CSV table of C-alpha atoms in Angstrom, one decimal:
chain,number,residue,atom,x,y,z
A,1,MET,CA,-34.3,-56.2,33.3
A,2,ASN,CA,-37.8,-57.3,32.4
A,3,LEU,CA,-39.2,-54.6,34.7
A,4,TYR,CA,-37.7,-51.9,32.5
A,5,PHE,CA,-39.5,-53.4,29.5
A,6,ARG,CA,-42.7,-53.5,31.5
A,7,LEU,CA,-42.3,-49.9,32.5
A,8,LEU,CA,-41.6,-48.9,28.9
A,9,LYS,CA,-44.7,-50.8,27.7
A,10,LEU,CA,-46.8,-49.1,30.5
A,11,ILE,CA,-45.6,-45.6,29.5
A,12,LEU,CA,-46.1,-46.2,25.8
A,13,SER,CA,-49.6,-47.8,26.2
A,14,ARG,CA,-50.7,-45.0,28.5
A,15,PHE,CA,-49.8,-42.2,26.1
A,16,PHE,CA,-51.0,-43.9,22.9
A,17,PHE,CA,-53.8,-46.3,23.8
A,18,ARG,CA,-55.5,-45.4,27.1
A,19,LYS,CA,-57.6,-42.5,28.2
A,20,PRO,CA,-56.7,-40.3,31.2
A,21,LEU,CA,-58.1,-41.1,34.6
A,22,LYS,CA,-59.5,-39.0,37.4
A,23,LEU,CA,-58.3,-39.2,41.1
A,24,LEU,CA,-60.8,-41.8,42.2
A,25,ASP,CA,-60.7,-43.9,38.9
A,26,THR,CA,-59.2,-47.3,38.8
A,27,SER,CA,-56.0,-47.9,36.9
A,28,ILE,CA,-55.9,-51.3,35.2
A,29,ILE,CA,-52.7,-52.7,33.7
A,30,GLU,CA,-52.5,-56.1,32.1
A,31,GLY,CA,-49.5,-58.4,32.5
A,32,ARG,CA,-48.3,-61.9,32.3
A,33,VAL,CA,-46.3,-64.0,34.7
A,34,TRP,CA,-42.9,-64.6,33.1
A,35,PRO,CA,-40.3,-67.2,34.2
A,36,THR,CA,-38.3,-64.4,35.9
A,37,ASP,CA,-41.3,-63.8,38.1
A,38,ILE,CA,-41.7,-67.3,39.6
A,39,ASP,CA,-40.2,-68.9,42.6
A,40,ASN,CA,-39.2,-72.5,43.4
A,41,ASN,CA,-42.9,-73.3,44.1
A,42,LEU,CA,-43.6,-72.5,40.4
A,43,HIS,CA,-45.9,-69.5,41.0
A,44,MET,CA,-45.3,-65.8,41.1
A,45,ASN,CA,-42.9,-64.8,43.9
A,46,ASN,CA,-44.4,-62.8,46.7
A,47,GLY,CA,-41.8,-60.1,46.3
A,48,ARG,CA,-42.7,-59.7,42.6
A,49,TYR,CA,-46.3,-58.8,43.5
A,50,LEU,CA,-44.9,-55.9,45.5
A,51,THR,CA,-42.7,-54.8,42.6
A,52,LEU,CA,-45.5,-55.0,40.1
A,53,MET,CA,-47.7,-53.0,42.5
A,54,ASP,CA,-45.1,-50.2,42.3
A,55,LEU,CA,-45.7,-50.2,38.5
A,56,GLY,CA,-49.5,-50.1,39.2
A,57,ARG,CA,-49.1,-47.0,41.4
A,58,PHE,CA,-46.8,-45.4,38.8
A,59,ASP,CA,-49.4,-46.0,36.1
A,60,TRP,CA,-52.1,-44.4,38.3
A,61,ILE,CA,-49.9,-41.3,38.9
A,62,LEU,CA,-49.2,-41.2,35.1
A,63,SER,CA,-52.8,-41.8,34.1
A,64,CYS,CA,-54.2,-39.1,36.3
A,65,GLY,CA,-51.7,-36.6,35.0
A,66,TYR,CA,-49.9,-36.1,38.3
A,67,ILE,CA,-46.5,-37.1,37.0
A,68,GLY,CA,-45.7,-33.5,35.9
A,69,LEU,CA,-46.8,-32.2,39.3
A,70,CYS,CA,-44.4,-34.7,40.9
A,71,PHE,CA,-41.5,-33.9,38.7
A,72,LYS,CA,-42.0,-30.1,38.9
A,73,ASN,CA,-42.1,-30.2,42.8
A,74,ARG,CA,-39.7,-33.1,43.2
A,75,TRP,CA,-42.3,-35.1,45.0
A,76,PHE,CA,-42.2,-38.8,45.1
A,77,PRO,CA,-44.6,-41.4,46.6
A,78,ILE,CA,-43.5,-43.5,49.6
A,79,VAL,CA,-45.2,-46.5,51.3
A,80,GLY,CA,-45.7,-46.3,55.0
A,81,ALA,CA,-47.5,-49.6,55.6
A,82,LEU,CA,-48.9,-52.4,53.5
A,83,LYS,CA,-51.3,-55.3,54.1
A,84,ILE,CA,-51.5,-58.0,51.4
A,85,LEU,CA,-53.6,-61.2,51.1
A,86,TYR,CA,-52.5,-63.9,48.7
A,87,LEU,CA,-55.7,-65.8,47.7
A,88,LYS,CA,-54.8,-67.7,44.6
A,89,PRO,CA,-51.4,-68.3,43.1
A,90,LEU,CA,-50.5,-66.7,39.7
A,91,LYS,CA,-48.9,-69.4,37.5
A,92,PRO,CA,-46.2,-69.2,34.9
A,93,PHE,CA,-47.4,-67.5,31.7
A,94,GLU,CA,-50.8,-66.7,33.2
A,95,LYS,CA,-52.3,-63.3,32.1
A,96,PHE,CA,-53.5,-61.1,34.9
A,97,GLN,CA,-54.9,-57.6,35.5
A,98,LEU,CA,-53.5,-55.3,38.2
A,99,LYS,CA,-56.1,-52.8,39.5
A,100,THR,CA,-55.1,-49.8,41.5
A,101,ARG,CA,-57.4,-47.2,43.1
A,102,ILE,CA,-57.5,-44.7,45.8
A,103,LEU,CA,-59.8,-45.7,48.7
A,104,GLY,CA,-59.5,-42.4,50.6
A,105,TRP,CA,-57.3,-40.4,52.8
A,106,ASP,CA,-56.8,-38.7,56.1
A,107,ALA,CA,-54.7,-35.7,57.1
A,108,LYS,CA,-51.4,-37.6,56.6
A,109,TRP,CA,-52.0,-40.8,54.6
A,110,ILE,CA,-53.5,-41.8,51.3
A,111,TYR,CA,-55.0,-45.3,51.2
A,112,VAL,CA,-54.6,-47.3,48.0
A,113,GLU,CA,-56.1,-50.7,47.1
A,114,GLN,CA,-54.4,-52.9,44.6
A,115,SER,CA,-55.7,-56.3,43.4
A,116,PHE,CA,-54.5,-59.0,41.0
A,117,GLU,CA,-57.2,-60.7,39.0
A,118,VAL,CA,-57.2,-63.5,36.5
A,119,LYS,CA,-60.4,-63.7,34.3
A,120,GLY,CA,-62.3,-61.8,37.0
A,121,VAL,CA,-61.1,-64.0,39.8
A,122,LEU,CA,-59.4,-62.2,42.7
A,123,CYS,CA,-55.9,-63.7,43.3
A,124,SER,CA,-54.4,-61.1,45.6
A,125,LYS,CA,-55.6,-57.9,47.3
A,126,SER,CA,-53.6,-55.3,49.2
A,127,VAL,CA,-54.2,-52.0,50.9
A,128,LEU,CA,-51.3,-49.6,51.5
A,129,GLN,CA,-50.9,-46.4,53.4
A,130,GLY,CA,-48.7,-43.9,51.5
A,131,LEU,CA,-47.9,-40.3,51.1
A,132,PHE,CA,-45.8,-37.9,49.0
A,133,HIS,CA,-42.5,-36.7,50.1
A,134,GLY,CA,-40.6,-33.6,48.7
A,135,PRO,CA,-37.6,-31.4,49.4
A,136,GLN,CA,-39.3,-30.0,52.5
A,137,GLY,CA,-40.3,-33.4,53.8
A,138,LYS,CA,-43.6,-35.2,54.0
A,139,LEU,CA,-46.6,-33.4,52.3
A,140,SER,CA,-49.9,-33.3,54.1
A,141,THR,CA,-52.7,-34.9,52.1
A,142,SER,CA,-54.5,-31.6,51.9
A,143,GLU,CA,-51.4,-29.9,50.4
A,144,TRP,CA,-51.1,-32.7,47.8
A,145,LEU,CA,-54.8,-32.7,46.9
A,146,LYS,CA,-54.8,-28.9,46.5
A,147,ALA,CA,-51.9,-29.1,44.1
A,148,ALA,CA,-53.7,-31.9,42.2
A,149,GLY,CA,-56.8,-29.7,42.0
A,150,TYR,CA,-59.0,-32.0,44.0
A,151,GLN,CA,-61.3,-30.3,46.6
A,152,LYS,CA,-63.8,-33.0,47.7
A,153,PRO,CA,-63.7,-34.8,51.0
A,154,SER,CA,-62.3,-38.4,51.2
A,155,PRO,CA,-64.7,-41.2,50.5
A,156,LYS,CA,-65.4,-43.3,53.7
A,157,LEU,CA,-62.8,-46.0,54.1
A,158,PRO,CA,-64.1,-49.6,54.0
A,159,PRO,CA,-64.6,-51.3,57.4
A,160,ASP,CA,-61.7,-53.7,56.8
A,161,VAL,CA,-59.3,-50.8,56.2
A,162,ARG,CA,-60.5,-48.9,59.3
A,163,SER,CA,-60.1,-52.1,61.3
A,164,TRP,CA,-56.5,-52.6,60.0
A,165,LEU,CA,-55.6,-49.0,60.8
A,166,ARG,CA,-57.0,-49.4,64.4
A,167,SER,CA,-55.0,-52.7,64.9
A,168,SER,CA,-51.8,-51.1,63.6
A,169,ARG,CA,-51.7,-48.2,66.1
């Protein structure tokens, strides 16, 4: 249930208190580790990171103004692969920032980086490979970018992401 409250807070804060973002801007949402987020080791459950990352990606789509495009065309984002590093545990009641940004893309996939930070200290970092899916199936990245009004080429993917992609083939 607390995820619905977090989603509502995210939507309201985006419309009333935060400025719109561009495609390559970083979405930042602030949160706190609640008792419902922790596991028996008394830190945030690894599955909760992934759930909150869904909210971060939703915030990015909402912040960039792509939510209307998605509803109009019945497009929805899906994750194809994800790599996550847990570097420092998030403790009960600790405040954190979740940062979401697009690293780049290829013909099929969009690569997204998400990180959890506490007071500027990196606690977790992930890279995911995703795409948009619609009534006619998977959208090519060029089709989605054209609809989003973005015409520039992809930024060069960082070496660690390129290495991950090579190793996952």
